[in-house]
Amino acid sequence: MWFSMRRCRAKPVRRRMLCLWLLLISFVLVTLTLLDLLNQDRDLGQGQGNPGSPRRPLQRIQSPPDLEVIVESRDPATELGVDSAPIESLQEDQLLFVQSIQGTRIPPQKKRSYKLLLPGANKDTTASGPSTYGEMGRAVQLQLEAVEREMELAALQRYGFNEMVSEKISLHRKLPDARNPECFGEQYSESLPSASIVICFHDEAWSTLLRTVHSVLDTAPSQHLQEVLLVDDLSQHGHLKTVLGEYVSHLNGVHLIRSKKRLGVAGCRTLGAARAVGEVLVFVDSHCECQRGWLEPLLERVAQDRTRVVSPIIDKLDWQTFQYNATQWPVKGTFDWRLDFNWESNSQLQEKDPEMNVQPVQSPALGGEVLAIDRHFFQSVGAYDPGMLLWGAEQVELSIRVWSCGGSMEVVPCSRVAHLNRHHLPHRFPDQDLLERNKVRIADTWMDAYRKIFYRRDTLAHFIRQSENPNITERLRLKRNLGCRNFHWFLTTVYPQLYIPQDRPTLSGELYSVGTSSCADYFHGPEGGAMTTAPCTGTGSQHCDLNSDGEVRWGPMGALCLDIKGDRLVLSLCPTHRPTASRLQWKFVKLSGQLVHQQSQLCLEAVKEGVLQQSNTRQGDIHTSTGGLFLRQCSHHPRQQWHFEQLVVPKGT
Ligand code: UDP
Ligand code: MN
């Protein structure tokens, strides 16, 4: 630098450009270092003494009061005066409980109406200053843009969504009203029960967490809002430590509870419920935005029947743009034979009955994003299963239990909350086994003999169960004590839409091609698509079932049928009516291994395609296809020879 300044003095006119360039490069380097330091600060430490990040709204608090009170919860049951069973698992926890300081509200951010901001939309693209410096300004700007892109990528990897975009959106943004106009005329009782909103979080981004809290405060009528409980499930990120405690202490009616042990979604919600005092618990994910008028219809349905568990329609926030996408009505919560949950949208229903726009719809299951349940009913029906680990399938367990043990579930269309659907879950992928363990608990506790159908389609769960034999004694006792109904009742009464596979020996399993040493496969969505051959996975994902109607049923719901398009094999949605069309009927000749299409009397043949084709499925898995499936004149060629291979033999009656 000294050298360059000297040169600047020696020949000021000729060197001016170079001098300015050097100054600008120094400026960029300093900016980069500062940005890097700021970024590191987000990962490190407790956030103490440095709330100076421009993203944090609490810069002006100089000496934060010591707010955190440690509560030794050796016996939370007596201490909290609630039913003991559901919180026994928490007895080892030491909890930190932050009580809010009433009445010292932070000046609210200026309310902005909904505005979509694309990445980089806030950037000032006009170069300022004399035109001589235009190019240099442009160079600096390009550098800064590169830094921003890098930060965007880092945030994406960390959270599974574009946090940089989220931070540019107001914490008080108002969503466009997607409710059916008929909802506006609905009148709700003045004496609705009070609600405790329980928001669990683990390493949530600042902007999404606080937007969730503010959207609740901005939309829930104060006469119905008992409290908002923020439950920290052992977050590590610096911004969720002291800075969050300070911020929350200035919000009326918002309390922060910290767990010193990682509890997972189910455990964390049970902890929040144990602390809550409102009549109705409303569990809300830590990255949601509530629509105006979302709370009242939920409370009303619960008030009318305290065993009713309800959910709003869950709209979607885009993980990249944070754009709001309203969900098509009507929707129902379902799960498949791999125990994966899905929201199912059915537009035909709406056309049939316009009343469906506003009428609550019973649902075999509800997602966990937002859920309202009477607090006493929640405790008496067994809260969440304390054996559920970290993340996954807890909503399926609660759904089967609520229905089987005297309650019901429904989606209330006049209530809408938007949920951020992440691109990926930071905590999901390393925990695939944990999700499987949770599913094993569901199958063994609730599915009776039907659990075999699950294990055949999820062989990893089968092997985990064999080696670990999880302890579900307490849950079976609960089931007995509550007099819960069996899974057959659930399937026939609550969820008759779910196809029940027959899984007959030698007529179900992986469809193995002798001639190509590969398995029949498909990797399209729930609507079906072309069949292929692929290496056999052994996971149960290629399981199919030739039933007594002659249909070859595919997919985790068994809702796709082996069908033909010209001479190619495809999957299409199975018809719901009987008898089955002969186009969808097949016969397996055990002796020759031929699978014969009944209508054409042609045989299924595996055809190798020279090039390996790889593609990404919607779940992001790489899918390899080795060939296609066709109908051909029957012959005894090995390419027309098939076995249904059952991968596992699950135990149980
Ligand atoms: N969560 C938690 N502990 C965990 C995992 C998740 O408290 O170990 C919280 C998370 O912050 C979120 C809620 O539980 O508020 C549900 O989790 P997530 O949103 O990741 O699940 P998804 O909506 O994707 O099913
Ligand atoms: Mn979520």
PDB file of N, CA, C and O in Angstrom, residues 92-144:
ATOM      1  N   GLU A  92     -35.375 -36.119  33.604  1.00  0.00           N
ATOM      2  CA  GLU A  92     -33.956 -35.818  33.741  1.00  0.00           C
ATOM      3  C   GLU A  92     -33.626 -34.397  33.283  1.00  0.00           C
ATOM      4  O   GLU A  92     -32.538 -33.907  33.505  1.00  0.00           O
ATOM      5  N   ASP A  93     -34.577 -33.762  32.663  1.00  0.00           N
ATOM      6  CA  ASP A  93     -34.250 -32.465  32.066  1.00  0.00           C
ATOM      7  C   ASP A  93     -34.086 -31.373  33.090  1.00  0.00           C
ATOM      8  O   ASP A  93     -34.769 -31.326  34.092  1.00  0.00           O
ATOM      9  N   GLN A  94     -33.186 -30.492  32.777  1.00  0.00           N
ATOM     10  CA  GLN A  94     -33.146 -29.249  33.526  1.00  0.00           C
ATOM     11  C   GLN A  94     -33.632 -28.195  32.548  1.00  0.00           C
ATOM     12  O   GLN A  94     -33.125 -28.092  31.437  1.00  0.00           O
ATOM     13  N   LEU A  95     -34.565 -27.431  32.964  1.00  0.00           N
ATOM     14  CA  LEU A  95     -35.146 -26.496  32.016  1.00  0.00           C
ATOM     15  C   LEU A  95     -34.789 -25.066  32.362  1.00  0.00           C
ATOM     16  O   LEU A  95     -34.693 -24.695  33.518  1.00  0.00           O
ATOM     17  N   LEU A  96     -34.569 -24.307  31.344  1.00  0.00           N
ATOM     18  CA  LEU A  96     -34.377 -22.874  31.538  1.00  0.00           C
ATOM     19  C   LEU A  96     -35.666 -22.212  31.095  1.00  0.00           C
ATOM     20  O   LEU A  96     -36.153 -22.465  30.007  1.00  0.00           O
ATOM     21  N   PHE A  97     -36.190 -21.352  31.913  1.00  0.00           N
ATOM     22  CA  PHE A  97     -37.491 -20.775  31.597  1.00  0.00           C
ATOM     23  C   PHE A  97     -37.355 -19.258  31.591  1.00  0.00           C
ATOM     24  O   PHE A  97     -36.997 -18.655  32.593  1.00  0.00           O
ATOM     25  N   VAL A  98     -37.604 -18.659  30.474  1.00  0.00           N
ATOM     26  CA  VAL A  98     -37.489 -17.203  30.371  1.00  0.00           C
ATOM     27  C   VAL A  98     -38.874 -16.594  30.376  1.00  0.00           C
ATOM     28  O   VAL A  98     -39.678 -16.856  29.492  1.00  0.00           O
ATOM     29  N   GLN A  99     -39.127 -15.801  31.401  1.00  0.00           N
ATOM     30  CA  GLN A  99     -40.440 -15.174  31.542  1.00  0.00           C
ATOM     31  C   GLN A  99     -40.397 -13.822  30.855  1.00  0.00           C
ATOM     32  O   GLN A  99     -39.404 -13.104  30.957  1.00  0.00           O
ATOM     33  N   SER A 100     -41.443 -13.458  30.182  1.00  0.00           N
ATOM     34  CA  SER A 100     -41.379 -12.173  29.485  1.00  0.00           C
ATOM     35  C   SER A 100     -41.585 -11.011  30.445  1.00  0.00           C
ATOM     36  O   SER A 100     -42.278 -11.125  31.441  1.00  0.00           O
ATOM     37  N   ILE A 101     -40.943  -9.891  30.147  1.00  0.00           N
ATOM     38  CA  ILE A 101     -41.180  -8.668  30.923  1.00  0.00           C
ATOM     39  C   ILE A 101     -42.383  -7.997  30.303  1.00  0.00           C
ATOM     40  O   ILE A 101     -42.327  -7.563  29.158  1.00  0.00           O
ATOM     41  N   GLN A 102     -43.435  -7.942  31.053  1.00  0.00           N
ATOM     42  CA  GLN A 102     -44.672  -7.414  30.484  1.00  0.00           C
ATOM     43  C   GLN A 102     -44.553  -5.920  30.183  1.00  0.00           C
ATOM     44  O   GLN A 102     -43.893  -5.176  30.892  1.00  0.00           O
ATOM     45  N   GLY A 103     -45.180  -5.543  29.133  1.00  0.00           N
ATOM     46  CA  GLY A 103     -45.397  -4.123  28.898  1.00  0.00           C
ATOM     47  C   GLY A 103     -44.227  -3.346  28.317  1.00  0.00           C
ATOM     48  O   GLY A 103     -44.320  -2.162  28.140  1.00  0.00           O
ATOM     49  N   THR A 104     -43.088  -4.007  28.049  1.00  0.00           N
ATOM     50  CA  THR A 104     -41.989  -3.258  27.453  1.00  0.00           C
ATOM     51  C   THR A 104     -41.793  -3.714  26.022  1.00  0.00           C
ATOM     52  O   THR A 104     -40.801  -4.288  25.669  1.00  0.00           O
ATOM     53  N   ARG A 105     -42.772  -3.452  25.255  1.00  0.00           N
ATOM     54  CA  ARG A 105     -42.747  -3.896  23.859  1.00  0.00           C
ATOM     55  C   ARG A 105     -41.638  -3.209  23.071  1.00  0.00           C
ATOM     56  O   ARG A 105     -41.375  -2.031  23.237  1.00  0.00           O
ATOM     57  N   ILE A 106     -41.034  -3.980  22.190  1.00  0.00           N
ATOM     58  CA  ILE A 106     -40.097  -3.387  21.249  1.00  0.00           C
ATOM     59  C   ILE A 106     -40.916  -2.599  20.246  1.00  0.00           C
ATOM     60  O   ILE A 106     -41.970  -3.067  19.822  1.00  0.00           O
ATOM     61  N   PRO A 107     -40.470  -1.420  19.890  1.00  0.00           N
ATOM     62  CA  PRO A 107     -41.243  -0.701  18.875  1.00  0.00           C
ATOM     63  C   PRO A 107     -41.423  -1.603  17.661  1.00  0.00           C
ATOM     64  O   PRO A 107     -40.436  -2.114  17.131  1.00  0.00           O
ATOM     65  N   PRO A 108     -42.665  -1.862  17.289  1.00  0.00           N
ATOM     66  CA  PRO A 108     -42.875  -2.806  16.200  1.00  0.00           C
ATOM     67  C   PRO A 108     -42.260  -2.294  14.902  1.00  0.00           C
ATOM     68  O   PRO A 108     -42.210  -1.093  14.672  1.00  0.00           O
ATOM     69  N   GLN A 109     -41.822  -3.244  14.078  1.00  0.00           N
ATOM     70  CA  GLN A 109     -41.323  -2.846  12.769  1.00  0.00           C
ATOM     71  C   GLN A 109     -42.473  -2.261  11.973  1.00  0.00           C
ATOM     72  O   GLN A 109     -43.618  -2.636  12.169  1.00  0.00           O
ATOM     73  N   LYS A 110     -42.116  -1.378  11.106  1.00  0.00           N
ATOM     74  CA  LYS A 110     -43.143  -0.770  10.278  1.00  0.00           C
ATOM     75  C   LYS A 110     -43.857  -1.863   9.491  1.00  0.00           C
ATOM     76  O   LYS A 110     -43.221  -2.706   8.868  1.00  0.00           O
ATOM     77  N   LYS A 111     -45.174  -1.858   9.584  1.00  0.00           N
ATOM     78  CA  LYS A 111     -45.920  -2.901   8.887  1.00  0.00           C
ATOM     79  C   LYS A 111     -45.853  -2.682   7.388  1.00  0.00           C
ATOM     80  O   LYS A 111     -46.044  -1.591   6.899  1.00  0.00           O
ATOM     81  N   ARG A 112     -45.568  -3.730   6.703  1.00  0.00           N
ATOM     82  CA  ARG A 112     -45.524  -3.668   5.239  1.00  0.00           C
ATOM     83  C   ARG A 112     -46.536  -4.653   4.717  1.00  0.00           C
ATOM     84  O   ARG A 112     -46.761  -5.679   5.335  1.00  0.00           O
ATOM     85  N   SER A 113     -47.125  -4.356   3.612  1.00  0.00           N
ATOM     86  CA  SER A 113     -48.018  -5.371   3.079  1.00  0.00           C
ATOM     87  C   SER A 113     -47.177  -6.379   2.305  1.00  0.00           C
ATOM     88  O   SER A 113     -45.991  -6.178   2.079  1.00  0.00           O
ATOM     89  N   TYR A 114     -47.809  -7.455   1.889  1.00  0.00           N
ATOM     90  CA  TYR A 114     -47.103  -8.562   1.242  1.00  0.00           C
ATOM     91  C   TYR A 114     -46.374  -8.091  -0.014  1.00  0.00           C
ATOM     92  O   TYR A 114     -46.904  -7.402  -0.849  1.00  0.00           O
ATOM     93  N   LYS A 115     -45.116  -8.461  -0.074  1.00  0.00           N
ATOM     94  CA  LYS A 115     -44.345  -8.089  -1.252  1.00  0.00           C
ATOM     95  C   LYS A 115     -43.382  -9.216  -1.537  1.00  0.00           C
ATOM     96  O   LYS A 115     -42.688  -9.689  -0.643  1.00  0.00           O
ATOM     97  N   LEU A 116     -43.354  -9.641  -2.749  1.00  0.00           N
ATOM     98  CA  LEU A 116     -42.444 -10.723  -3.105  1.00  0.00           C
ATOM     99  C   LEU A 116     -41.082 -10.145  -3.456  1.00  0.00           C
ATOM    100  O   LEU A 116     -40.950  -9.267  -4.287  1.00  0.00           O
ATOM    101  N   LEU A 117     -40.042 -10.610  -2.761  1.00  0.00           N
ATOM    102  CA  LEU A 117     -38.694 -10.142  -3.054  1.00  0.00           C
ATOM    103  C   LEU A 117     -37.871 -11.290  -3.596  1.00  0.00           C
ATOM    104  O   LEU A 117     -37.732 -12.317  -2.960  1.00  0.00           O
ATOM    105  N   LEU A 118     -37.341 -11.108  -4.758  1.00  0.00           N
ATOM    106  CA  LEU A 118     -36.494 -12.149  -5.324  1.00  0.00           C
ATOM    107  C   LEU A 118     -35.065 -11.925  -4.846  1.00  0.00           C
ATOM    108  O   LEU A 118     -34.714 -10.835  -4.433  1.00  0.00           O
ATOM    109  N   PRO A 119     -34.243 -13.012  -4.887  1.00  0.00           N
ATOM    110  CA  PRO A 119     -32.863 -12.837  -4.451  1.00  0.00           C
ATOM    111  C   PRO A 119     -32.236 -11.661  -5.195  1.00  0.00           C
ATOM    112  O   PRO A 119     -32.337 -11.570  -6.409  1.00  0.00           O
ATOM    113  N   GLY A 120     -31.629 -10.774  -4.414  1.00  0.00           N
ATOM    114  CA  GLY A 120     -30.936  -9.656  -5.046  1.00  0.00           C
ATOM    115  C   GLY A 120     -31.837  -8.508  -5.467  1.00  0.00           C
ATOM    116  O   GLY A 120     -31.382  -7.531  -6.043  1.00  0.00           O
ATOM    117  N   ALA A 121     -33.123  -8.612  -5.156  1.00  0.00           N
ATOM    118  CA  ALA A 121     -34.070  -7.595  -5.616  1.00  0.00           C
ATOM    119  C   ALA A 121     -33.811  -6.234  -4.978  1.00  0.00           C
ATOM    120  O   ALA A 121     -34.187  -5.214  -5.518  1.00  0.00           O
ATOM    121  N   ASN A 122     -33.181  -6.246  -3.796  1.00  0.00           N
ATOM    122  CA  ASN A 122     -32.947  -4.995  -3.097  1.00  0.00           C
ATOM    123  C   ASN A 122     -31.712  -4.245  -3.572  1.00  0.00           C
ATOM    124  O   ASN A 122     -31.411  -3.185  -3.086  1.00  0.00           O
ATOM    125  N   LYS A 123     -30.984  -4.866  -4.476  1.00  0.00           N
ATOM    126  CA  LYS A 123     -29.697  -4.264  -4.835  1.00  0.00           C
ATOM    127  C   LYS A 123     -29.866  -3.000  -5.656  1.00  0.00           C
ATOM    128  O   LYS A 123     -30.720  -2.917  -6.522  1.00  0.00           O
ATOM    129  N   ASP A 124     -29.013  -2.052  -5.348  1.00  0.00           N
ATOM    130  CA  ASP A 124     -29.007  -0.821  -6.111  1.00  0.00           C
ATOM    131  C   ASP A 124     -28.104  -1.028  -7.317  1.00  0.00           C
ATOM    132  O   ASP A 124     -26.905  -1.195  -7.183  1.00  0.00           O
ATOM    133  N   THR A 125     -28.670  -1.037  -8.479  1.00  0.00           N
ATOM    134  CA  THR A 125     -27.863  -1.392  -9.647  1.00  0.00           C
ATOM    135  C   THR A 125     -27.340  -0.172 -10.393  1.00  0.00           C
ATOM    136  O   THR A 125     -26.660  -0.301 -11.387  1.00  0.00           O
ATOM    137  N   THR A 126     -27.664   1.019  -9.908  1.00  0.00           N
ATOM    138  CA  THR A 126     -27.177   2.198 -10.628  1.00  0.00           C
ATOM    139  C   THR A 126     -25.830   2.614 -10.052  1.00  0.00           C
ATOM    140  O   THR A 126     -25.692   2.830  -8.862  1.00  0.00           O
ATOM    141  N   ALA A 127     -24.843   2.747 -10.942  1.00  0.00           N
ATOM    142  CA  ALA A 127     -23.525   3.173 -10.478  1.00  0.00           C
ATOM    143  C   ALA A 127     -23.565   4.663 -10.222  1.00  0.00           C
ATOM    144  O   ALA A 127     -24.102   5.429 -11.012  1.00  0.00           O
ATOM    145  N   SER A 128     -23.044   5.070  -9.073  1.00  0.00           N
ATOM    146  CA  SER A 128     -23.078   6.488  -8.757  1.00  0.00           C
ATOM    147  C   SER A 128     -21.686   7.083  -8.975  1.00  0.00           C
ATOM    148  O   SER A 128     -20.717   6.381  -9.155  1.00  0.00           O
ATOM    149  N   GLY A 129     -21.600   8.405  -8.902  1.00  0.00           N
ATOM    150  CA  GLY A 129     -20.308   9.065  -9.013  1.00  0.00           C
ATOM    151  C   GLY A 129     -19.983   9.398 -10.459  1.00  0.00           C
ATOM    152  O   GLY A 129     -20.747   9.091 -11.373  1.00  0.00           O
ATOM    153  N   PRO A 130     -18.854  10.045 -10.650  1.00  0.00           N
ATOM    154  CA  PRO A 130     -18.465  10.449 -11.994  1.00  0.00           C
ATOM    155  C   PRO A 130     -18.316   9.248 -12.917  1.00  0.00           C
ATOM    156  O   PRO A 130     -17.972   8.156 -12.472  1.00  0.00           O
ATOM    157  N   SER A 131     -18.546   9.456 -14.191  1.00  0.00           N
ATOM    158  CA  SER A 131     -18.567   8.334 -15.127  1.00  0.00           C
ATOM    159  C   SER A 131     -17.223   7.623 -15.203  1.00  0.00           C
ATOM    160  O   SER A 131     -17.137   6.454 -15.494  1.00  0.00           O
ATOM    161  N   THR A 132     -16.110   8.326 -14.907  1.00  0.00           N
ATOM    162  CA  THR A 132     -14.784   7.713 -14.915  1.00  0.00           C
ATOM    163  C   THR A 132     -14.763   6.525 -13.964  1.00  0.00           C
ATOM    164  O   THR A 132     -14.078   5.537 -14.174  1.00  0.00           O
ATOM    165  N   TYR A 133     -15.516   6.644 -12.872  1.00  0.00           N
ATOM    166  CA  TYR A 133     -15.489   5.588 -11.859  1.00  0.00           C
ATOM    167  C   TYR A 133     -16.566   4.531 -12.090  1.00  0.00           C
ATOM    168  O   TYR A 133     -16.712   3.615 -11.326  1.00  0.00           O
ATOM    169  N   GLY A 134     -17.382   4.713 -13.138  1.00  0.00           N
ATOM    170  CA  GLY A 134     -18.478   3.781 -13.396  1.00  0.00           C
ATOM    171  C   GLY A 134     -18.034   2.339 -13.449  1.00  0.00           C
ATOM    172  O   GLY A 134     -18.620   1.471 -12.803  1.00  0.00           O
ATOM    173  N   GLU A 135     -16.952   2.108 -14.162  1.00  0.00           N
ATOM    174  CA  GLU A 135     -16.483   0.728 -14.323  1.00  0.00           C
ATOM    175  C   GLU A 135     -15.990   0.153 -13.019  1.00  0.00           C
ATOM    176  O   GLU A 135     -16.196  -1.013 -12.711  1.00  0.00           O
ATOM    177  N   MET A 136     -15.326   1.015 -12.250  1.00  0.00           N
ATOM    178  CA  MET A 136     -14.807   0.538 -10.968  1.00  0.00           C
ATOM    179  C   MET A 136     -15.942   0.209 -10.012  1.00  0.00           C
ATOM    180  O   MET A 136     -15.937  -0.787  -9.311  1.00  0.00           O
ATOM    181  N   GLY A 137     -16.933   1.117 -10.033  1.00  0.00           N
ATOM    182  CA  GLY A 137     -18.107   0.863  -9.191  1.00  0.00           C
ATOM    183  C   GLY A 137     -18.754  -0.459  -9.559  1.00  0.00           C
ATOM    184  O   GLY A 137     -19.146  -1.244  -8.702  1.00  0.00           O
ATOM    185  N   ARG A 138     -18.792  -0.703 -10.842  1.00  0.00           N
ATOM    186  CA  ARG A 138     -19.386  -1.952 -11.336  1.00  0.00           C
ATOM    187  C   ARG A 138     -18.592  -3.163 -10.836  1.00  0.00           C
ATOM    188  O   ARG A 138     -19.150  -4.162 -10.414  1.00  0.00           O
ATOM    189  N   ALA A 139     -17.260  -3.015 -10.835  1.00  0.00           N
ATOM    190  CA  ALA A 139     -16.410  -4.122 -10.386  1.00  0.00           C
ATOM    191  C   ALA A 139     -16.653  -4.424  -8.911  1.00  0.00           C
ATOM    192  O   ALA A 139     -16.799  -5.582  -8.504  1.00  0.00           O
ATOM    193  N   VAL A 140     -16.748  -3.364  -8.127  1.00  0.00           N
ATOM    194  CA  VAL A 140     -17.001  -3.551  -6.693  1.00  0.00           C
ATOM    195  C   VAL A 140     -18.350  -4.220  -6.493  1.00  0.00           C
ATOM    196  O   VAL A 140     -18.511  -5.149  -5.707  1.00  0.00           O
ATOM    197  N   GLN A 141     -19.315  -3.727  -7.280  1.00  0.00           N
ATOM    198  CA  GLN A 141     -20.663  -4.280  -7.150  1.00  0.00           C
ATOM    199  C   GLN A 141     -20.693  -5.770  -7.473  1.00  0.00           C
ATOM    200  O   GLN A 141     -21.326  -6.558  -6.785  1.00  0.00           O
ATOM    201  N   LEU A 142     -19.931  -6.123  -8.534  1.00  0.00           N
ATOM    202  CA  LEU A 142     -19.871  -7.542  -8.907  1.00  0.00           C
ATOM    203  C   LEU A 142     -19.270  -8.372  -7.787  1.00  0.00           C
ATOM    204  O   LEU A 142     -19.740  -9.466  -7.464  1.00  0.00           O
ATOM    205  N   GLN A 143     -18.223  -7.804  -7.159  1.00  0.00           N
ATOM    206  CA  GLN A 143     -17.583  -8.510  -6.038  1.00  0.00           C
ATOM    207  C   GLN A 143     -18.586  -8.729  -4.912  1.00  0.00           C
ATOM    208  O   GLN A 143     -18.712  -9.806  -4.357  1.00  0.00           O
ATOM    209  N   LEU A 144     -19.300  -7.641  -4.603  1.00  0.00           N
ATOM    210  CA  LEU A 144     -20.268  -7.740  -3.502  1.00  0.00           C
ATOM    211  C   LEU A 144     -21.368  -8.748  -3.818  1.00  0.00           C
ATOM    212  O   LEU A 144     -21.821  -9.491  -2.956  1.00  0.00           O
TER     213      LEU A 144
END
